[in-house]
XYZ file of N, CA, C and O in Angstrom:
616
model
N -30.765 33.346 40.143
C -30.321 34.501 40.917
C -28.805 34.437 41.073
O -28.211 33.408 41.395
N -28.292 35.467 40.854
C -26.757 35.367 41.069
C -26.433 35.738 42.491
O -27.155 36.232 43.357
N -24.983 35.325 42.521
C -24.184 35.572 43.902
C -23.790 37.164 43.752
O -23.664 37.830 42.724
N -23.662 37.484 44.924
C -22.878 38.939 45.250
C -21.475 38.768 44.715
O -20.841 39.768 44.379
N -21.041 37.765 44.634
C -19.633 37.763 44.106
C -19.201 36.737 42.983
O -19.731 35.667 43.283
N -18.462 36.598 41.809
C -18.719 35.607 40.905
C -17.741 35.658 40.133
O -17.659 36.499 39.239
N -16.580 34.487 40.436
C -15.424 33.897 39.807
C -15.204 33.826 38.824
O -15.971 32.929 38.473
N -14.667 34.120 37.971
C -14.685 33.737 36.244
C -13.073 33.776 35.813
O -12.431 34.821 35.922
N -12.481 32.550 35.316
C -11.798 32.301 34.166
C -11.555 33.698 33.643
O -12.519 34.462 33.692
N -10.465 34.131 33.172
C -9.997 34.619 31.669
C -10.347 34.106 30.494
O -10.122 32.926 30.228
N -11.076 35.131 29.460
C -11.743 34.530 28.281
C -13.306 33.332 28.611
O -13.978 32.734 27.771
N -13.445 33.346 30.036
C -15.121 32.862 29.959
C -15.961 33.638 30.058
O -15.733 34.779 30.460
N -17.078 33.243 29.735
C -18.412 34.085 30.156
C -19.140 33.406 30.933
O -18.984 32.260 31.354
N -20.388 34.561 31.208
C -21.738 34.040 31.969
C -23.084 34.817 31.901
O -23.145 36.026 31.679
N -23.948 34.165 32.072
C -25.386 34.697 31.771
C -25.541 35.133 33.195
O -25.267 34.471 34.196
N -26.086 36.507 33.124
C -26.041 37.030 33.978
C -28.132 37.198 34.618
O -29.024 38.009 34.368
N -28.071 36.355 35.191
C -29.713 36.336 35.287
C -30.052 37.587 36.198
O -29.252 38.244 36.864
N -31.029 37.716 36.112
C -32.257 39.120 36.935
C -33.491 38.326 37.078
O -34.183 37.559 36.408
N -33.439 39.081 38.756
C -34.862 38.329 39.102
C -35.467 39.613 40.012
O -35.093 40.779 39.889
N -36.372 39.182 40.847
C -37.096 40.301 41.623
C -37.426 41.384 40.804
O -37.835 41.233 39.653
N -37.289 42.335 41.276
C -37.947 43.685 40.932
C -36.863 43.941 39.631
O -37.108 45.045 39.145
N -35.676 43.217 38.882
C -35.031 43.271 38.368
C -35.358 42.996 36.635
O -35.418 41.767 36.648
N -35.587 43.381 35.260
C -36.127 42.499 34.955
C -35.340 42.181 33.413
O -34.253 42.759 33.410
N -35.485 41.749 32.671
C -34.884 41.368 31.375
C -34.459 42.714 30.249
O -33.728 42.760 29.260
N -35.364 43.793 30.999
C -35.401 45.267 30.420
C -34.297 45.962 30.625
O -33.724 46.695 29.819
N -33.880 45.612 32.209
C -32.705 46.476 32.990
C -31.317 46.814 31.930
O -31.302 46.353 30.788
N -30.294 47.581 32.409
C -29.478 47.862 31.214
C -28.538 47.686 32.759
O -28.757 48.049 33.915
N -27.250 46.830 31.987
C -26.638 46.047 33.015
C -25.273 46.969 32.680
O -25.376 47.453 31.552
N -24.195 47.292 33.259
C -23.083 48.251 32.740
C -22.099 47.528 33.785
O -22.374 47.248 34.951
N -20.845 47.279 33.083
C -19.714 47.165 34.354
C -18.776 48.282 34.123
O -18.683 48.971 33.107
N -17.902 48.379 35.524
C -17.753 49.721 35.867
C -16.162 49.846 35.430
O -15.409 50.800 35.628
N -15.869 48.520 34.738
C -14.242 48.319 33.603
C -14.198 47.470 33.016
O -14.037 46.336 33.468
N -14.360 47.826 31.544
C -14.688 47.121 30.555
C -13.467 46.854 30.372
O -13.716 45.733 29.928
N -12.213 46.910 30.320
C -11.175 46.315 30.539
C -10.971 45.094 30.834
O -10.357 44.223 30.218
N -11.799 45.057 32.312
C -11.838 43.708 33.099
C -12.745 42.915 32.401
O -12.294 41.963 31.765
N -14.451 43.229 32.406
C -15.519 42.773 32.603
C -16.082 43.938 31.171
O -16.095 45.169 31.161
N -16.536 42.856 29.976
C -17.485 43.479 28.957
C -18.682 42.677 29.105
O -18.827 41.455 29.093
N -19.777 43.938 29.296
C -21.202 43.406 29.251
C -22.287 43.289 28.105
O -23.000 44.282 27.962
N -22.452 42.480 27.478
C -23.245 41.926 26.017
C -24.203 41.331 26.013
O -24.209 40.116 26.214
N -25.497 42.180 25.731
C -26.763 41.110 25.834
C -27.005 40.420 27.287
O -27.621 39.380 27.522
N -26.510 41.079 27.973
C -26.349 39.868 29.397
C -26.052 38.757 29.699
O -26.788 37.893 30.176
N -24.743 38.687 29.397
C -23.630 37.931 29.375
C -21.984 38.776 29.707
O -21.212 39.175 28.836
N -21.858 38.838 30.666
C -20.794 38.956 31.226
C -19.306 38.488 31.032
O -19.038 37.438 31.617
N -18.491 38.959 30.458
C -17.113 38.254 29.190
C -16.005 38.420 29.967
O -15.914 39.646 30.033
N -15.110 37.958 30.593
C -14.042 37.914 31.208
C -13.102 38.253 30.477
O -12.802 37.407 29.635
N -12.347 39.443 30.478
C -11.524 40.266 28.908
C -9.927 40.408 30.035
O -8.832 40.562 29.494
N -10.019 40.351 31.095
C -8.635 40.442 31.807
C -8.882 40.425 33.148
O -10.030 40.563 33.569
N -7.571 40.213 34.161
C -7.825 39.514 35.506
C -8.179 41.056 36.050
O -7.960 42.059 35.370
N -8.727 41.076 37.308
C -9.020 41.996 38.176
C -10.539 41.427 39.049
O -11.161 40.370 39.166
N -10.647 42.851 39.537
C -12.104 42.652 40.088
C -13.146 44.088 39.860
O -13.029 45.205 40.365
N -14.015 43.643 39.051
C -14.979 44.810 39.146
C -16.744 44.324 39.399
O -17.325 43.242 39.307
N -17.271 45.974 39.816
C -18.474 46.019 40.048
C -19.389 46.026 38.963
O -19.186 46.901 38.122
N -20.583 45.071 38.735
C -20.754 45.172 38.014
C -22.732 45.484 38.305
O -23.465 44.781 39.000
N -23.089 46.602 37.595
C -24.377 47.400 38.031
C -25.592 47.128 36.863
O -25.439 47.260 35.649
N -26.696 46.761 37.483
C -28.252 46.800 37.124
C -29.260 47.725 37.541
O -29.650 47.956 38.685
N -29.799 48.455 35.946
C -30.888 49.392 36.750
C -31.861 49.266 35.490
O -31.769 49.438 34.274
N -32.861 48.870 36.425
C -34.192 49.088 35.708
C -35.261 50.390 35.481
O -35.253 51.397 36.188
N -36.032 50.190 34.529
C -36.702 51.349 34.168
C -37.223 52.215 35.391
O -37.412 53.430 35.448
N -37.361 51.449 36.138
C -38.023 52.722 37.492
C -36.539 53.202 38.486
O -36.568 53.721 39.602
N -35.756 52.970 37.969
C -34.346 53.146 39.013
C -33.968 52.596 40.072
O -33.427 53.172 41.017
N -34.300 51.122 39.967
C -34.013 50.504 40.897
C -32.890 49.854 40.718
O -32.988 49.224 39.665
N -31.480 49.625 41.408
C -30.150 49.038 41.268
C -29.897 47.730 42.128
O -30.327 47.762 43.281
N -29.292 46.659 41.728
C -28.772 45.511 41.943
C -27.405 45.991 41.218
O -27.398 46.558 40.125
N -26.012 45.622 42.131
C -24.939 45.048 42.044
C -24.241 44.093 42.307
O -24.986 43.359 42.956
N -23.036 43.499 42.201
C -22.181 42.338 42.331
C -21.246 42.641 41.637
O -21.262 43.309 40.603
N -19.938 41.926 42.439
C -18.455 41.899 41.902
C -17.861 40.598 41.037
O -17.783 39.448 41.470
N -17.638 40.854 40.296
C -17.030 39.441 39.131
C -15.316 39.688 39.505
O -14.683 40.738 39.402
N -14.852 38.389 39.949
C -13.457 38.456 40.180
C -13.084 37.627 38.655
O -13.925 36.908 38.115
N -12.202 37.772 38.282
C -11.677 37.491 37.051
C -10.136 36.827 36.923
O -9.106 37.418 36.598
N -10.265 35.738 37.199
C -8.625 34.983 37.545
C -8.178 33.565 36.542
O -8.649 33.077 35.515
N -7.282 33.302 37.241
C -6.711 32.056 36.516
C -6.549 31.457 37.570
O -6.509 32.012 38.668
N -6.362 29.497 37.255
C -6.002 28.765 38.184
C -4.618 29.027 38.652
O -4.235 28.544 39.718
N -3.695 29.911 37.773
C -2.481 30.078 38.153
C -2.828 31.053 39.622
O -2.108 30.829 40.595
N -3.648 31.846 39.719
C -2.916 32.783 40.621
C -4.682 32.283 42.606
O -4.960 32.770 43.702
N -5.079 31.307 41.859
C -5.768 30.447 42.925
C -4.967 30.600 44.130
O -3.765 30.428 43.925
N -5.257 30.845 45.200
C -4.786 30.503 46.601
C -4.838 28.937 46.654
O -5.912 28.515 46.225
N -3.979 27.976 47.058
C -3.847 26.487 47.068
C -3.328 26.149 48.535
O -3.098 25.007 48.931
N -3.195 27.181 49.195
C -2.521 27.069 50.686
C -2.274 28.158 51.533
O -1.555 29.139 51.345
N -3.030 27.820 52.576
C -2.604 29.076 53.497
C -1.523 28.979 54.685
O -1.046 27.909 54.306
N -1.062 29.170 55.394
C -0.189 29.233 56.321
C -0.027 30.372 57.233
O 0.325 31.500 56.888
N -0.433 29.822 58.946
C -0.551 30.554 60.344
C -0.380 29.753 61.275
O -0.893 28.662 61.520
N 0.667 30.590 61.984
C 0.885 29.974 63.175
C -0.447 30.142 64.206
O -1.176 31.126 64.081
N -0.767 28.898 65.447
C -1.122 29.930 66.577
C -1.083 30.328 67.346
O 0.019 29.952 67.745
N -1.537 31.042 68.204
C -1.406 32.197 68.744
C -1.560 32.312 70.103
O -2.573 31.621 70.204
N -1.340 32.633 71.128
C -1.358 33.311 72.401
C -1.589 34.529 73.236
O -0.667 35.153 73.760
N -2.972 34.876 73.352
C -2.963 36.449 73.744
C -2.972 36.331 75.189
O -3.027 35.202 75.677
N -2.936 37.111 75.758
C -3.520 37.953 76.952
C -4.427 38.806 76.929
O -4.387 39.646 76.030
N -5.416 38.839 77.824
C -7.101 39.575 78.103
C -6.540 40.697 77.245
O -5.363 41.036 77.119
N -7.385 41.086 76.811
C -7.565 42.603 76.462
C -6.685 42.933 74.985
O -7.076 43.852 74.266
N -5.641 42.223 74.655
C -4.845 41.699 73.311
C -5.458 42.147 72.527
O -6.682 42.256 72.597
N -4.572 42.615 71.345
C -5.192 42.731 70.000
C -3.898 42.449 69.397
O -2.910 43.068 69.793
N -3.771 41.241 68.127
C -2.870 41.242 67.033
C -3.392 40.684 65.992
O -4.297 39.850 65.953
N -2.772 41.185 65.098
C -3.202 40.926 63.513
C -2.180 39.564 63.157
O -0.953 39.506 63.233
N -3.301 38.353 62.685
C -2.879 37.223 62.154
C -1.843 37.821 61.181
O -1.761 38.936 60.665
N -0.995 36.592 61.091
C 0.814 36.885 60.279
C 0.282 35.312 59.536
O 0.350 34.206 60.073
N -0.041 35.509 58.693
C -0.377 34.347 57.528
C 0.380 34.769 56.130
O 1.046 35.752 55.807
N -0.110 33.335 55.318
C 0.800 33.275 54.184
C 0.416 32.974 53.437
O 0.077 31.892 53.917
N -0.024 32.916 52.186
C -1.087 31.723 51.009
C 0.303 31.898 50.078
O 1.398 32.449 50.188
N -0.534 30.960 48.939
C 0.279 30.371 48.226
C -0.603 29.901 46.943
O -1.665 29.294 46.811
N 0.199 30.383 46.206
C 0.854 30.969 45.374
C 1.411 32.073 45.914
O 0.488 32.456 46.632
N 2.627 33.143 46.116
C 2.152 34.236 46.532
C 1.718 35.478 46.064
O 1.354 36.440 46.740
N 1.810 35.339 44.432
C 0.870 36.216 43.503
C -0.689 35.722 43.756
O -1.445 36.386 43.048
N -1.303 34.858 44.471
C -2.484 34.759 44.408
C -3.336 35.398 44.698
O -3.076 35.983 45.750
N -4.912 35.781 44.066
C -5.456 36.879 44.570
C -5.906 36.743 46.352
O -5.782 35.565 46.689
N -6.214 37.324 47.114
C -6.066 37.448 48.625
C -7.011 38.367 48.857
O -6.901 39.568 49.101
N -8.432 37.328 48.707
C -9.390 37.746 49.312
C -9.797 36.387 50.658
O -9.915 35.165 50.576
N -9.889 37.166 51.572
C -9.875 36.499 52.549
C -11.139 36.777 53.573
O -11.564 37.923 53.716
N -11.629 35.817 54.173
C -12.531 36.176 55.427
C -12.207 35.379 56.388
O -11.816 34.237 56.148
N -12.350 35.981 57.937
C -11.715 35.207 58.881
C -13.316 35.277 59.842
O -14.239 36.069 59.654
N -13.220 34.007 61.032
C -14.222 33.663 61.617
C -14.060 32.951 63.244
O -13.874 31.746 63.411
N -14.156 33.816 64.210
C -14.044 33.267 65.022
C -15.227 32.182 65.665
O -16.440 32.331 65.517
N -14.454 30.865 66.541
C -15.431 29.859 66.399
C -16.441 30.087 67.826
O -17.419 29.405 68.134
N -15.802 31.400 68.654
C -16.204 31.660 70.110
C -15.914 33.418 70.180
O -15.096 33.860 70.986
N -16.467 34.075 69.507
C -16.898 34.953 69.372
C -17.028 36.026 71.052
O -16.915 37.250 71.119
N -17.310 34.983 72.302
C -17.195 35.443 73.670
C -15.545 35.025 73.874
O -15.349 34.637 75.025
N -14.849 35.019 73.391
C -13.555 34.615 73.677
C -12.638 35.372 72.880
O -11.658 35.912 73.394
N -12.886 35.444 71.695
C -11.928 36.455 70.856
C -12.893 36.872 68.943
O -13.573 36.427 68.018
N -12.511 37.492 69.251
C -13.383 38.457 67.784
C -12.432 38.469 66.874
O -11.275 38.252 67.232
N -12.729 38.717 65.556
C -11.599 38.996 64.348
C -12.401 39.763 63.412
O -13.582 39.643 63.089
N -11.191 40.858 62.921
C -12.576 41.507 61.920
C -11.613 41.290 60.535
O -10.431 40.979 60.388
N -12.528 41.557 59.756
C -12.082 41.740 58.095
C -11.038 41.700 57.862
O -10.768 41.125 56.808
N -9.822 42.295 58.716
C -8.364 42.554 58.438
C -7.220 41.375 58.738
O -6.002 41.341 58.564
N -8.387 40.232 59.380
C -7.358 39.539 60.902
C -6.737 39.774 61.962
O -5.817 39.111 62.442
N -7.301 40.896 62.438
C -6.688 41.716 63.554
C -7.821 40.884 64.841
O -9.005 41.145 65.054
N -7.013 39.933 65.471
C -7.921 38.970 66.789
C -7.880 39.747 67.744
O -6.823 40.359 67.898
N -9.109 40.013 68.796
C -9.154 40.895 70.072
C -9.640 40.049 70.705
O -10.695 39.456 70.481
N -8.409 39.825 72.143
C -9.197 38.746 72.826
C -9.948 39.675 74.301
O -9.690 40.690 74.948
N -10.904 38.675 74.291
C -12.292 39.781 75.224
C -12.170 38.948 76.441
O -12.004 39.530 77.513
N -12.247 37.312 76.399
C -12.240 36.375 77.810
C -11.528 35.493 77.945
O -11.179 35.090 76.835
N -11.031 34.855 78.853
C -9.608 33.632 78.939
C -10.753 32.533 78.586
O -11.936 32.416 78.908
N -9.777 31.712 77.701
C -10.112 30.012 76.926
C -9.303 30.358 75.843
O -8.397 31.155 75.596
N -10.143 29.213 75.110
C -9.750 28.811 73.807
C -10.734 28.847 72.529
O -11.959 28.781 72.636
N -10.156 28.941 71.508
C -11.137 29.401 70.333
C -10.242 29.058 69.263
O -9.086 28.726 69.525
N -10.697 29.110 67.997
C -10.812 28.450 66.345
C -11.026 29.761 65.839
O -11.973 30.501 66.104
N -9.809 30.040 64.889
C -9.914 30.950 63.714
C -9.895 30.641 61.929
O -9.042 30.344 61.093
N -11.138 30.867 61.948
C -11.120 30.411 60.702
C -10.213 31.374 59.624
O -10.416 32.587 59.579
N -9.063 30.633 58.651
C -9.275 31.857 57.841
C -9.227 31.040 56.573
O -8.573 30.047 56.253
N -10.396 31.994 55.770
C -10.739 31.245 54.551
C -10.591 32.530 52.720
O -10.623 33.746 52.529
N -10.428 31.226 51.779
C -10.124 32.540 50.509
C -11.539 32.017 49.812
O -12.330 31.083 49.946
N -11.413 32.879 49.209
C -12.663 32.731 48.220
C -12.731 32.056 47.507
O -13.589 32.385 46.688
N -12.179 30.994 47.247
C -11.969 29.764 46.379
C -11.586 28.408 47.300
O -10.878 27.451 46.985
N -12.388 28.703 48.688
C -12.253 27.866 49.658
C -11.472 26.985 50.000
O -11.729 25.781 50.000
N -10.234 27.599 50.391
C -9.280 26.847 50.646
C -9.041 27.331 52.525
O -9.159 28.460 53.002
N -8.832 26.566 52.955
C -9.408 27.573 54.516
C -8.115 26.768 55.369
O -7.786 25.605 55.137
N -7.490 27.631 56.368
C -6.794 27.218 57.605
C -7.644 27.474 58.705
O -8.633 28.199 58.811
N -6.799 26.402 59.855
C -7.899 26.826 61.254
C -6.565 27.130 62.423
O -5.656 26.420 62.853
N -6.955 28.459 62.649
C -5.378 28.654 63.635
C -6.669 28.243 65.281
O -7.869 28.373 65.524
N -5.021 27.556 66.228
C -5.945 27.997 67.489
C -5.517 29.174 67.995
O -4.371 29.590 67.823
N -6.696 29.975 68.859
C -5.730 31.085 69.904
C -6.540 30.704 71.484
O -7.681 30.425 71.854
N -5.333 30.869 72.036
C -5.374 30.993 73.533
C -5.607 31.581 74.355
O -4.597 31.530 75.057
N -6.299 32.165 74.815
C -6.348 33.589 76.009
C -6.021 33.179 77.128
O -6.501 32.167 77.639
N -5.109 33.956 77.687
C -4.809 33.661 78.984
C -4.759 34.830 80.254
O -4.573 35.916 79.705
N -4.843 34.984 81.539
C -5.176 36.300 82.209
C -3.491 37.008 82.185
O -3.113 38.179 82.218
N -2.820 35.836 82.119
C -1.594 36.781 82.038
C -0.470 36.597 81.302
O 0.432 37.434 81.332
């Protein structure tokens, strides 16, 4: 079974398996053959980017996933954030840095106290209660920083 999301080298491939209701019949298409050429089901890494890449079987049923398509050159190897200090009710967007800085910058962030401060998709932290809390922020090639933030009432 494959991942929702799936790394590949320039010039590698991969067998692209189907399972469930999915089956060896399905006709698999990516949505830039530029990026991503699909052959026999095998998936060919033809240039960097990121595309969607779609399964549909004879009764019309669809499975997708994204193939990111990179080099070790442009890997995230380091991130960099200060941390932080809010006050109740606060909202600011993490000021981070990775490295390389052509690297691709897919990122997910994670707060470790969720009753203390939230972060969504963007890194934008909202703090909800006074303490302390752990922000994860991580790239897709798991290289991860941990900022702290502070809430304080004033």
């Amino acid at each position: 079974k494959n991942p929702k999301v799936l790394n590949l080298n320039k010039g590698t491939s991969a067998k692209l398996e189907l399972s469930g209701k999915m089956t060896e019949t399905a006709k698999i298409i990516s949505q830039n053959t530029n990026i991503v050429k699909v052959v026999n089901g095998y998936a060919y890494a033809e240039d960097y980017g990121e595309v969607k890449i779609i399964a549909t079987n004879s009764l019309g049923n669809k499975a997708e996933m994204t193939i990111i398509v990179e080099s070790d050159r442009n890997l995230i190897n380091k991130i960099e954030c200060e941390d932080i200090k809010l006050k109740l009710g606060e909202e600011k967007k993490l000021e981070y840095e990775v490295f390389p800085k052509n690297a691709y910058k897919r990122l997910t962030f994670k707060s470790s106290k969720e009753n203390i401060v939230i972060v969504d998709e963007t890194g934008k932290v909202t703090a909800l209660n006074e303490g302390k809390a752990k922000i994860e922020i991580r790239s897709h090639n798991g290289i991860s920083k941990i900022v702290e933030v502070e809430v304080t009432s004033e």
